[in-house]
Coordinates of C-alpha atoms in Angstrom, one line a residue:
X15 CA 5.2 -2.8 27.4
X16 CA 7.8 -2.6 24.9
X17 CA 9.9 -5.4 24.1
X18 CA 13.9 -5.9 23.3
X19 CA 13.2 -6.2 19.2
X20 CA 13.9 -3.1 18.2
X21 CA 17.8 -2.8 20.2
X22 CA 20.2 -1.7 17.9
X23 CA 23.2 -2.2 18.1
X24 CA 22.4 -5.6 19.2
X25 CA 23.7 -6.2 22.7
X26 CA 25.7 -9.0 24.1
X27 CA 23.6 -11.0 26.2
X28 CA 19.5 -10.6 27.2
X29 CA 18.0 -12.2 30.3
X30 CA 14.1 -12.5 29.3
X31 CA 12.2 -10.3 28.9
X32 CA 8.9 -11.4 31.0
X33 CA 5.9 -10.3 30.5
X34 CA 6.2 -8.5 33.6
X35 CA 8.0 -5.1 33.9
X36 CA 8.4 -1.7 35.1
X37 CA 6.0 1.4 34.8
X38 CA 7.8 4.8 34.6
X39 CA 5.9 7.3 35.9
X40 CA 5.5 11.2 37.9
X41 CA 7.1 10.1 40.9
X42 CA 9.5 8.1 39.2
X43 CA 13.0 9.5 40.9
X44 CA 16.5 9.3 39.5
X45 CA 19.4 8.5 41.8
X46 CA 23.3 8.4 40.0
X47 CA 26.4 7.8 41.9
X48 CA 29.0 10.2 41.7
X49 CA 30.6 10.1 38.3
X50 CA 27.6 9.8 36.5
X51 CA 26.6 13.3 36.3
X52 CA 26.3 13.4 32.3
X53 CA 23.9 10.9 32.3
X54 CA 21.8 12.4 34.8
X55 CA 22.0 15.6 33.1
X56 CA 20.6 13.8 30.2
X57 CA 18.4 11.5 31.2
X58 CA 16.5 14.9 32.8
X59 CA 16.7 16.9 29.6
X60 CA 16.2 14.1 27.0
X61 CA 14.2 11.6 28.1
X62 CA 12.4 13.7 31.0
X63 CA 11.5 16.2 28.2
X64 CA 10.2 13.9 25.7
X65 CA 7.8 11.6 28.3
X66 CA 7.2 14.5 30.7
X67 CA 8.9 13.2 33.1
X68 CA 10.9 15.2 35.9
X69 CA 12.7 12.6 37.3
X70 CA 13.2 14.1 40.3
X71 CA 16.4 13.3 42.6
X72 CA 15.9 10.1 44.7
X73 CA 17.5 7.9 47.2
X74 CA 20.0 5.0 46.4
X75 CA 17.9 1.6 47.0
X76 CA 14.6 3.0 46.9
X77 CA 12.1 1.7 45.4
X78 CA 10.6 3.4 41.8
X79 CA 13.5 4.4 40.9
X80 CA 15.9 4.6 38.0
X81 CA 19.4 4.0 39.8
X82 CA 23.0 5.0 38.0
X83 CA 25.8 2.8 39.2
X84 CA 29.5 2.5 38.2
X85 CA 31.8 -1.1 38.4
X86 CA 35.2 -0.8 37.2
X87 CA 35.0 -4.9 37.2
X88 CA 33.1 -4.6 33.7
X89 CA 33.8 -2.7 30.5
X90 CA 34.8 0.9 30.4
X91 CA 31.9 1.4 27.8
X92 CA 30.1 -1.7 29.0
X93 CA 27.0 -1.7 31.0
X94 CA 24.5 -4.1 32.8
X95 CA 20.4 -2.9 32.5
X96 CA 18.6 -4.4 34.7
X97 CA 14.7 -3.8 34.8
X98 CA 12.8 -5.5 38.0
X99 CA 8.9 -5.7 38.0
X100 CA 7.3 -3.1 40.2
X101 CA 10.4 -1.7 41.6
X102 CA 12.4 -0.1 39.2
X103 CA 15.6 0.4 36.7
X104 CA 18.9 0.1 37.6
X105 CA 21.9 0.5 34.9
X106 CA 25.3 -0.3 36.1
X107 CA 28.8 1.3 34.1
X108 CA 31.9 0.1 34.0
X109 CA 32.7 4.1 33.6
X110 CA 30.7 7.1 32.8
X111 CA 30.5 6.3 28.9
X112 CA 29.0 2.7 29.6
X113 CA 26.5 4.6 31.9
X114 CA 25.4 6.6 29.4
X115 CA 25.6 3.2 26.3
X116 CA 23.3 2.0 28.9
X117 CA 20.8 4.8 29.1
X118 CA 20.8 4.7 25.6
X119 CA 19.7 1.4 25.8
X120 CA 16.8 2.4 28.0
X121 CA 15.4 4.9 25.7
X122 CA 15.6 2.9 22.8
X123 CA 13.3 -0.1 24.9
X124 CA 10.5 3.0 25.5
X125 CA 10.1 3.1 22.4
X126 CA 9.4 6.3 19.4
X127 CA 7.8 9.1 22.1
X128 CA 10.9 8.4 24.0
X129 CA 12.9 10.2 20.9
X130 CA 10.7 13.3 20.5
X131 CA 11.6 16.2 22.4
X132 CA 8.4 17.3 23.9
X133 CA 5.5 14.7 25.1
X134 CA 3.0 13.5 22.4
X135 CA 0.8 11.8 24.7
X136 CA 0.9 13.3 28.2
X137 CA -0.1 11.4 30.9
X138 CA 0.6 8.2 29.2
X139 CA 3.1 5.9 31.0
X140 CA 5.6 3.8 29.8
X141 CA 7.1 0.7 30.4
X142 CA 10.2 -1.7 30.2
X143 CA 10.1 -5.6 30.7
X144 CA 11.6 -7.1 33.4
X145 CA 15.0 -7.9 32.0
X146 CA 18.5 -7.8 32.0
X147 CA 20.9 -6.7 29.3
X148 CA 24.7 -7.1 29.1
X149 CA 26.5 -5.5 26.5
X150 CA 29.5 -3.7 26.0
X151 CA 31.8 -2.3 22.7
X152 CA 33.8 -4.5 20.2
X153 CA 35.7 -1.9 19.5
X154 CA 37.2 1.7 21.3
X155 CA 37.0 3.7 17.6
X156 CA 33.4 4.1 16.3
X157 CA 33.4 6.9 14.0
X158 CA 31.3 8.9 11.8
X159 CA 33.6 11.4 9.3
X160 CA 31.5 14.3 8.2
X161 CA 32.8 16.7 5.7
X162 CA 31.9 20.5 6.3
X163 CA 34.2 22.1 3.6
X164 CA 32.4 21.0 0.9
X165 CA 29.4 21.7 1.9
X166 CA 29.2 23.9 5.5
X167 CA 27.1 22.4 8.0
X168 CA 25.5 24.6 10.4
X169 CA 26.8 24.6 14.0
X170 CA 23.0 23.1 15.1
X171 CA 23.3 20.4 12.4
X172 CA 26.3 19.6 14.0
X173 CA 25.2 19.4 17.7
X174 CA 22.3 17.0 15.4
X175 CA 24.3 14.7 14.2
X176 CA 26.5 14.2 17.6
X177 CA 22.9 13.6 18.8
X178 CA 22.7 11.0 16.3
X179 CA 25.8 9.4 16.9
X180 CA 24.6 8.9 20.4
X181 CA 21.6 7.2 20.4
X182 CA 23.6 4.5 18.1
X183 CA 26.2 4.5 20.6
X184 CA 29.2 5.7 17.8
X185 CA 31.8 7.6 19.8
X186 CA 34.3 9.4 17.5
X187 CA 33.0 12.5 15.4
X188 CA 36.1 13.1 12.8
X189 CA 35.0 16.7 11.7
X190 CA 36.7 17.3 8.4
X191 CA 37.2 20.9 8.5
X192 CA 38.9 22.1 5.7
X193 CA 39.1 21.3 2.2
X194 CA 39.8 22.8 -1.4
X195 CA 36.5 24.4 -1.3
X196 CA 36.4 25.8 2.1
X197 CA 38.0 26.7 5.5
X198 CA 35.7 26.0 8.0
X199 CA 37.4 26.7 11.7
X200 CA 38.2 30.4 13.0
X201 CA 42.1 30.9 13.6
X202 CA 42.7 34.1 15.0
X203 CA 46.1 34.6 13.9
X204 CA 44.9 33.9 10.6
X205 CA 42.1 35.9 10.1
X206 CA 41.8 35.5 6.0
X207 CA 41.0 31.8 6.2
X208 CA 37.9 32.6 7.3
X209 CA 37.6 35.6 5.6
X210 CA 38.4 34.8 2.6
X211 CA 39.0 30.9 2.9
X212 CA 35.1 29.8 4.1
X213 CA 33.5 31.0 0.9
X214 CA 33.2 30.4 -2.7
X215 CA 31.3 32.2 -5.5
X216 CA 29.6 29.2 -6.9
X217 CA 29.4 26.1 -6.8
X218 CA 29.4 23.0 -9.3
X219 CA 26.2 21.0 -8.8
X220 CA 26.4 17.3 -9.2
X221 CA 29.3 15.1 -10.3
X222 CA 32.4 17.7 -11.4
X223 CA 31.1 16.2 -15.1
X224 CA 27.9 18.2 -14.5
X225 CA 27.4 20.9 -16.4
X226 CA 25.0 23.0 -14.0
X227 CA 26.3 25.4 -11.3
X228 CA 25.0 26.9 -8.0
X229 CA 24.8 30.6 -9.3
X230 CA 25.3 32.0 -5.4
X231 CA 27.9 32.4 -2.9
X232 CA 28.4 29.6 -0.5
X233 CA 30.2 29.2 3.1
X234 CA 30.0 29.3 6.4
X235 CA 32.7 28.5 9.7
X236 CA 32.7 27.8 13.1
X237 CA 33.9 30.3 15.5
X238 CA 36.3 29.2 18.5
X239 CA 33.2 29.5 20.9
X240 CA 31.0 27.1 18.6
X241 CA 34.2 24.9 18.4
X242 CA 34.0 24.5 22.4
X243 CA 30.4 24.1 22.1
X244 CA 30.7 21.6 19.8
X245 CA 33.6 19.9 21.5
X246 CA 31.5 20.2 25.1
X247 CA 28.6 18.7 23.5
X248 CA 30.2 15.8 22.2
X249 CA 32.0 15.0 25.9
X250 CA 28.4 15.4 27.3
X251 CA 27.5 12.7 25.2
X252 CA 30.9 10.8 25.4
X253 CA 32.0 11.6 21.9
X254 CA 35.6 12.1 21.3
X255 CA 35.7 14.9 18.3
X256 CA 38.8 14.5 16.1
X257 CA 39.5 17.5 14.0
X258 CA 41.1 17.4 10.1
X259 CA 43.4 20.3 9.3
X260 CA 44.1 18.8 5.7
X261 CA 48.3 19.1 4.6
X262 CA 49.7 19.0 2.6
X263 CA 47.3 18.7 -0.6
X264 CA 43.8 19.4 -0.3
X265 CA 44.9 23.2 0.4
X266 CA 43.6 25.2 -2.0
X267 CA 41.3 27.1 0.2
X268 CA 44.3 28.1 2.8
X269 CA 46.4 29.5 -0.3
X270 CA 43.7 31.7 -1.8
X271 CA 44.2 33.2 1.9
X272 CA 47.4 32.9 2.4
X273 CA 49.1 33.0 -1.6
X274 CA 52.8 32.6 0.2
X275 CA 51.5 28.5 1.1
X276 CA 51.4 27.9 -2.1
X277 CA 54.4 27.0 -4.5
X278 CA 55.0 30.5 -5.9
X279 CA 57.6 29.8 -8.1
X280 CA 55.5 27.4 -10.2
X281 CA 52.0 29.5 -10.4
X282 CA 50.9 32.4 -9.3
X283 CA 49.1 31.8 -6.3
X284 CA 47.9 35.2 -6.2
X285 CA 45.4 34.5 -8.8
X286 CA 43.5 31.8 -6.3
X287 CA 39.8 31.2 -5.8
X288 CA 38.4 28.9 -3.4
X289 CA 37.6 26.3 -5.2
X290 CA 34.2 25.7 -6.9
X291 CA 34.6 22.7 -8.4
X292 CA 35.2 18.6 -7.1
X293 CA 38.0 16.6 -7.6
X294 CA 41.8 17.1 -6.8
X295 CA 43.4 20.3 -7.0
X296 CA 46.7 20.7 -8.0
X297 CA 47.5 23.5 -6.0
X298 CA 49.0 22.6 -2.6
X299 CA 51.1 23.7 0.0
X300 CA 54.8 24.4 -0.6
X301 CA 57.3 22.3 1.3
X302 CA 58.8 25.3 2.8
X303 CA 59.9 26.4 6.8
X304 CA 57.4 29.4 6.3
X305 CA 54.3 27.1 5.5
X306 CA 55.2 24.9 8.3
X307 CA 55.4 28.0 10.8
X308 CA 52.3 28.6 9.8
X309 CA 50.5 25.6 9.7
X310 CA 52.2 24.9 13.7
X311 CA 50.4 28.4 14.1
X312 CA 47.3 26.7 13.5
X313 CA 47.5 23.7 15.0
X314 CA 48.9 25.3 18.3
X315 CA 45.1 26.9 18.4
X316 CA 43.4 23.5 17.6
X317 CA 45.1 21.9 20.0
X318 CA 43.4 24.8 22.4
X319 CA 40.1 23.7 21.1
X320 CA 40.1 20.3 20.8
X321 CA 41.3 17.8 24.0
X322 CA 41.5 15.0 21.3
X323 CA 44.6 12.1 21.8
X324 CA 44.7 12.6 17.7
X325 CA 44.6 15.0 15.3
X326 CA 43.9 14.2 11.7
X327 CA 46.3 15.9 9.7
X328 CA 44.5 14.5 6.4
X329 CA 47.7 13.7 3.9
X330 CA 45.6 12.4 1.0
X331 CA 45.5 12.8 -2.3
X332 CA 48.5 15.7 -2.5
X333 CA 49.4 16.1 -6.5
X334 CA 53.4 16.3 -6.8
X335 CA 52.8 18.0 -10.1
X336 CA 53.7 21.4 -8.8
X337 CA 56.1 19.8 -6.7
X338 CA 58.1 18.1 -9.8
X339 CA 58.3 21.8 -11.5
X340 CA 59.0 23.7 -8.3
X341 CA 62.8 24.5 -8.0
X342 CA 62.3 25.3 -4.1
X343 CA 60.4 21.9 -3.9
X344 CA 63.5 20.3 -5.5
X345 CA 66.2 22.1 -3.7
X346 CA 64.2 20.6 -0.4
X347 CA 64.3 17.2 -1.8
X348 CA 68.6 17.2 -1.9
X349 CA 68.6 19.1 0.7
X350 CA 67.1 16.7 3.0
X351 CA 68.3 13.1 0.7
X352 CA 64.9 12.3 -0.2
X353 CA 64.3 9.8 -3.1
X354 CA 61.6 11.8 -4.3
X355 CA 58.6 13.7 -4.1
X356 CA 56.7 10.7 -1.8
X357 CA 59.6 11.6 0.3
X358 CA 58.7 14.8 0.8
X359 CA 55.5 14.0 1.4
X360 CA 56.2 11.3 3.7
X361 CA 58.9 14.7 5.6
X362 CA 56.1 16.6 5.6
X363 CA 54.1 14.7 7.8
X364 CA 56.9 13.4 10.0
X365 CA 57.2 17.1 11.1
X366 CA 54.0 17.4 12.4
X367 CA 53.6 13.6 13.9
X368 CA 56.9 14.9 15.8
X369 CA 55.6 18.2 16.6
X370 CA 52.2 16.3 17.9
X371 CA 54.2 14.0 19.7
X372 CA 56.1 16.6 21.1
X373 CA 52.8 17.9 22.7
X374 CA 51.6 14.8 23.9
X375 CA 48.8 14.2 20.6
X376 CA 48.9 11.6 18.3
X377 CA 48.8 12.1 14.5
X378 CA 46.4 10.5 12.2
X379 CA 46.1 10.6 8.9
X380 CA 44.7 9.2 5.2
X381 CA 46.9 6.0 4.4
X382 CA 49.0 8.0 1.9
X383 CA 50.7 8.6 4.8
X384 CA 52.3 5.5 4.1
X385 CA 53.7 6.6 1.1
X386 CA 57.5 7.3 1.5
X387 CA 57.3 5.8 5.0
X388 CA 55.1 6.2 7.9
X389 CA 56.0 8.8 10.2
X390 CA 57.1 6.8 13.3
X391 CA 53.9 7.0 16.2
X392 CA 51.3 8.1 13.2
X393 CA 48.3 5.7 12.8
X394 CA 46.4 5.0 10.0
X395 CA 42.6 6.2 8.5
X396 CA 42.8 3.3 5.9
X397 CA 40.6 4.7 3.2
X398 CA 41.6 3.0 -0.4
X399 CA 40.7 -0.1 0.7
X400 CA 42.1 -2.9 3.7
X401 CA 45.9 -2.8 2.2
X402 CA 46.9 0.5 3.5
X403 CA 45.6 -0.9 7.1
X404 CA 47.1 -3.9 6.6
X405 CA 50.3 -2.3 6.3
X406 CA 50.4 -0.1 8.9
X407 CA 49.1 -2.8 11.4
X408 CA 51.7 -5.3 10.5
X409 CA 54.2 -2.2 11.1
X410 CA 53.0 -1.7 14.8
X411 CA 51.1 0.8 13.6
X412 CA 47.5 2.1 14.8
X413 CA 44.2 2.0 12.1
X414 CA 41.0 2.9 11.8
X415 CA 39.6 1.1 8.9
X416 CA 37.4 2.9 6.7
X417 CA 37.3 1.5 3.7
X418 CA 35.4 3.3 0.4
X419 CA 34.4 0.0 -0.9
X420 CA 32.3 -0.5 2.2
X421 CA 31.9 2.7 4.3
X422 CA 31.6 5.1 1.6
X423 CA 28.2 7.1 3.2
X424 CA 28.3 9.4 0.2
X425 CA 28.0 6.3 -2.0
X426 CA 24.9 5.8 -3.8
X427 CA 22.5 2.7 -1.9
X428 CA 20.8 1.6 -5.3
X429 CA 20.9 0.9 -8.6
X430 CA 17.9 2.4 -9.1
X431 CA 17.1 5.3 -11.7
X432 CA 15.6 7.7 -8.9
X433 CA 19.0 7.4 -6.9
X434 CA 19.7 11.4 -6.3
X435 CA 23.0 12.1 -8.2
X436 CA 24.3 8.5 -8.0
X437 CA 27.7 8.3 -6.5
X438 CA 30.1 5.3 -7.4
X439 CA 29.7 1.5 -6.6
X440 CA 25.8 0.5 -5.4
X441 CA 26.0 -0.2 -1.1
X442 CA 23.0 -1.2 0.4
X443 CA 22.0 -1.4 4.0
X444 CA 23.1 -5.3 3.6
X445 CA 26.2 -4.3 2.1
X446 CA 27.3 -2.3 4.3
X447 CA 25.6 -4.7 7.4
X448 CA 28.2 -7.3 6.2
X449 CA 31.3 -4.9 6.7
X450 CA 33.9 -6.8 8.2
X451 CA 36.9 -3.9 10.1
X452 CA 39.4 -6.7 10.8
X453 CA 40.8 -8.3 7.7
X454 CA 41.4 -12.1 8.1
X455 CA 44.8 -11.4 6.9
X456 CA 46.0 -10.1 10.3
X457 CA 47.8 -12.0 13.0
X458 CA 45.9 -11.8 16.5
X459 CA 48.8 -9.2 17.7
X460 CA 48.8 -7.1 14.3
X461 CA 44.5 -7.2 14.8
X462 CA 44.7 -5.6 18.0
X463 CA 46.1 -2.5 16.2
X464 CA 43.0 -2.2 15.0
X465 CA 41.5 0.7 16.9
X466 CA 38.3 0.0 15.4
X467 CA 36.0 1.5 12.5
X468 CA 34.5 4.3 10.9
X469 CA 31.9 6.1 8.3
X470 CA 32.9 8.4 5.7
X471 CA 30.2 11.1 4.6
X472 CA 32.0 13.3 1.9
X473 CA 29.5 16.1 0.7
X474 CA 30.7 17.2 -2.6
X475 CA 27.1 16.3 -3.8
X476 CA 25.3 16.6 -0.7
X477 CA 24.4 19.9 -0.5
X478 CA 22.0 20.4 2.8
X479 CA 21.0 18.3 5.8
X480 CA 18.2 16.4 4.0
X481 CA 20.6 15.1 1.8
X482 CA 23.3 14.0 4.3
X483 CA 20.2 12.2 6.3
X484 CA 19.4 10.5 3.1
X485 CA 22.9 9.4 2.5
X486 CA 23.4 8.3 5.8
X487 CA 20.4 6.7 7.1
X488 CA 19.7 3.9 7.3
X489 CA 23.2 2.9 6.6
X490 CA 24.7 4.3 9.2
X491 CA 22.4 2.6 11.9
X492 CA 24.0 -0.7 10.3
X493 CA 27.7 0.5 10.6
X494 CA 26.4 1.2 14.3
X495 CA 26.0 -2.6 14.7
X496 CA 29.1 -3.4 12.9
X497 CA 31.3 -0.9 14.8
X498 CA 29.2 -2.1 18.1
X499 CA 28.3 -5.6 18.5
X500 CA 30.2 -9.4 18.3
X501 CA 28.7 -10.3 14.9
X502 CA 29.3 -13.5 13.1
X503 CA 31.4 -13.4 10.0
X504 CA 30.1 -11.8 7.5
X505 CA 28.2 -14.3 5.3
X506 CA 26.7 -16.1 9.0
X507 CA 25.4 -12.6 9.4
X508 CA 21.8 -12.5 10.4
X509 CA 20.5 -9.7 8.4
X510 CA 16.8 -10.8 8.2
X511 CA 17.0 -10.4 11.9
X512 CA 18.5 -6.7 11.4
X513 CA 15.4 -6.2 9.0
X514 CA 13.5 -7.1 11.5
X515 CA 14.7 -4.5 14.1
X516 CA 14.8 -2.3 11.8
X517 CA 11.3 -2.3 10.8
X518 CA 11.4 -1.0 14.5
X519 CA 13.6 1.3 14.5
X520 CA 12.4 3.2 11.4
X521 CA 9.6 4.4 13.7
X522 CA 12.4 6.0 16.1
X523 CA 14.8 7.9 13.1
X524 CA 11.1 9.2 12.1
X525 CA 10.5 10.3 15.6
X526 CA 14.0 12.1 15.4
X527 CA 13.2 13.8 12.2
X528 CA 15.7 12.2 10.3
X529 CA 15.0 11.6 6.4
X530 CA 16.3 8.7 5.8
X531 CA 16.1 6.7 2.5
X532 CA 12.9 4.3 2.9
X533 CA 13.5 0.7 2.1
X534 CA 11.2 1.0 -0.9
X535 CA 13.3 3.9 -2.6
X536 CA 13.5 7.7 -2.6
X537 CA 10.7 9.9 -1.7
X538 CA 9.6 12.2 -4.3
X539 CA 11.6 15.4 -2.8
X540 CA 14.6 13.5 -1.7
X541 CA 15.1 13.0 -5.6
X542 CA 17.3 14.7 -7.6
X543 CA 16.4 14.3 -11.6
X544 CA 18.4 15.6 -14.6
X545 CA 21.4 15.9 -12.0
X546 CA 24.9 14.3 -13.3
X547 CA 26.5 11.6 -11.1
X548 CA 29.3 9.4 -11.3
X549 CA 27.4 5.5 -11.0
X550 CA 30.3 2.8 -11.1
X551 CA 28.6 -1.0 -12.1
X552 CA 28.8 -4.2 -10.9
X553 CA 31.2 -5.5 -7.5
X554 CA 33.6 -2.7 -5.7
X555 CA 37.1 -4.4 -5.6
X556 CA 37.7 -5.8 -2.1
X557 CA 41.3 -4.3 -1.5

């Protein structure tokens, strides 16, 4: 038998265990009520395939049986697990998602073959202890953003990493699809952002201070069928997946395309790569009526693909250089009475948060957004620190806090020497265990625009899947908690008792395949010696 110490997140409430419990075996049936078809689907083709277990259909009631019940009296993402000695499993949803939270829960207490995807033992039966779990979200937003334009991630790494999201019950996949350096979504209207948008030349290795280079082509997009298998994946597993279209700045990949977005009477945007290097790029899109036309073009096709409430429009880190010398730029900014070139910005985004609205969607964006004044319905990916989200929230506004001082995936997790290409401040798994979403500043009513939280994974020096697992993992299993269950504050914070589980749960990632960093430091191949990064000492500034 397997015990509840390795259940992470940590649920709410746990009735036992006994000693006592439940054997899962051959005849073991699986009855669901209706409305809990994505469960039974996977319960069949996940955890059926990895015990060798058919689960075959049964009758409600009956005994040896794994039963799938819905009660709109609990949580929409809660759930009850209830194991009885000798006669079976029943989970209980207060929707289909909490269903599904809950199965998750049942692999988990199974135990490392329960994560594989074929049998390693067959014929071996497993148990659960005769208990009772109640557990359901602290917040709606738990989110993992994973950047694909710096570094494309094939469509089955995707489909991985939603996998991954699931079994530590995060919910929101923000997809960050284009970038400086690489369009990664097919528009068909727009052929050459794929064509000649989703690939560089080269590509800068390390910290943009590096002086090495990636002598070969890189890229790679999604088509519109991967997109809706990506999307259909994600519902399977109740994952929401927000895309990014990034405006106005951020662009350079869309203007190498398409030279016309680009502010042609300051450059010429003719002469435009993809961009092989990190950092900011100066080149972004021109505040004109033939960009936006364009960019509604492309959004009127995302909106196709993706049944998300919001749509990230991105709205960071847009230079105004070009802007400042651009005489169409500043013929826009009288024209409309704008103060300046935030203004502009600030217009910019307000067209598409009305165009959204207008379409019953919901724009989302980088807390720039908030500079020149929030476009009215927009909420908030606060990113520079808590201010931005405070803000917004005290506004009326909507936030996801993600914080780079605390949520930062792609920074590095030690001080040590062998850290691969060491990113900013040091976050450990305590660090980022500790991660409080709601700031104490916030009034009960201005808190409960917090939608929730979120993971940033930014790939600029993360160039293939073993790297984002390293980065990620086991941090991200600690955000799961954060994002998940009712913790203390963050000092109170029991995080011996998270060592503890984890200890556990090291044996599932490795069942899963994920290379994760080990608690005693890198491995000798997830190394990355001689490579330039960008290591920032001592305490990140709590903002």
């Amino acid at each position: 038998m397997t015990s509840l110490a390795g259940l992470i997140p940590a649920p709410r409430a746990v009735e036992g265990p006994t000693a006592c419990g439940f054997v899962f075996g051959p005849e073991t049936a699986l009855w669901g009520a209706p409305g809990t078809g994505s469960t039974q689907r996977w319960l069949r083709s996940t955890l059926g395939a990895a015990l060798g277990l058919p689960l075959p259909p049964g009758q409600e009631g009956a005994e040896n049986t794994l039963t799938l019940r819905l009660d709109d009296t609990l949580d929409p993402e809660g759930y009850r697990l209830k194991v009885t000695a000798g006669w079976g499993v029943e989970i209980t949803g207060g929707g289909p998602a909490g269903v599904f939270w809950g199965a998750q829960s049942l692999r988990q207490l199974l135990g490392p073959d329960a994560f594989r995807r074929a049998p390693v033992a067959p014929g071996l039966q497993y148990g659960v202890q005769h208990q009772t779990v109640e557990d359901a979200p602290r917040f709606r937003w738990r989110g993992l953003m994973l950047d694909v334009a710096r570094h494309f991630m094939p469509k089955d790494g995707v489909l991985r990493y939603l996998d991954l999201m699931a079994a530590h019950k995060l919910n929101v996949f923000h997809f960050h699809l284009t970038d400086d350096q690489g369009w990664r979504i097919e528009i068909e209207r727009y052929p050459r952002l794929t064509e000649v948008g989703s690939w560089r030349a080269r590509t800068k290795f390390g910290h943009r201070a590096s002086p090495l280079w990636e002598e070969k082509p890189h890229g790679g997009f999604y088509t519109r069928d991967d997109i809706r298998e990506i999307v259909a994946y994600a519902a399977e597993r109740h994952i929401t997946v927000v895309p990014e279209i990034d405006v106005p700045g951020h662009s350079q990949a869309a203007i190498a395309a398409y030279p016309e977005l680009g502010n042609t009477d300051v450059i010429d945007t003719s002469s435009l790569s993809v961009w092989d290097n990190w950092g900011i790029s100066a080149n972004v899109l021109a505040p004109t009526d033939n960009t936006l036309r364009f960019y509604e073009g492309v959004f009127e096709e995302l909106l196709e693909l993706f049944p998300s409430e919001f749509i990230h429009v991105g709205g960071d880190e847009c230079l105004k250089d070009q802007w400042k010398q651009s005489p169409t730029a500043q013929a826009r900014i009288k024209e409309l009475g704008l103060a300046d070139e935030d203004g502009l910005q600030s217009w910019f985004i307000g067209h598409f948060d009305r165009w959204l609205a207008a379409r019953g969607r919901r724009l989302i964006g980088w807390d720039e957004i908030l500079e020149g004044g929030l476009a009215e319905g927009a909420a908030v990916s606060s990113w520079r620190g808590y201010q931005g989200g405070i803000a917004a929230a005290r506004s009326g506004h909507d936030v996801v806090m993600c914080p780079e001082q605390h949520v930062y995936l792609d920074y590095r997790q030690d001080a040590g020497a062998d850290e691969p290409v060491p990113i900013a401040y040091v976050r450990t798994l305590e660090d980022v265990y500790r991660f409080e979403p709601v700031p104490p500043q916030l009034t009960p009513e201005e808190a409960a625009h917090v939608l929730g939280t979120q993971a940033n994974l930014w790939t600029e020096v993360t160039e293939d899947h073993a790297r984002v697992d390293y980065q990620a993992f086991p941090r991200l299993v600690a955000f799961a908690e954060v994002a998940w269950s009712a913790l203390p504050a963050p000092a109170e914070r029991d995080f011996a008792d998270f060592e503890r589980r984890m200890t556990a749960h090291y044996a599932l990632l490795d069942a899963l395949g994920v290379g994760y960093r080990p608690p005693t430091g890198p491995l000798p191949w997830q190394k990355r010696p001689g490579v330039l990064g960008r290591p920032l000492e001592g305490t990140p500034p709590n903002r």
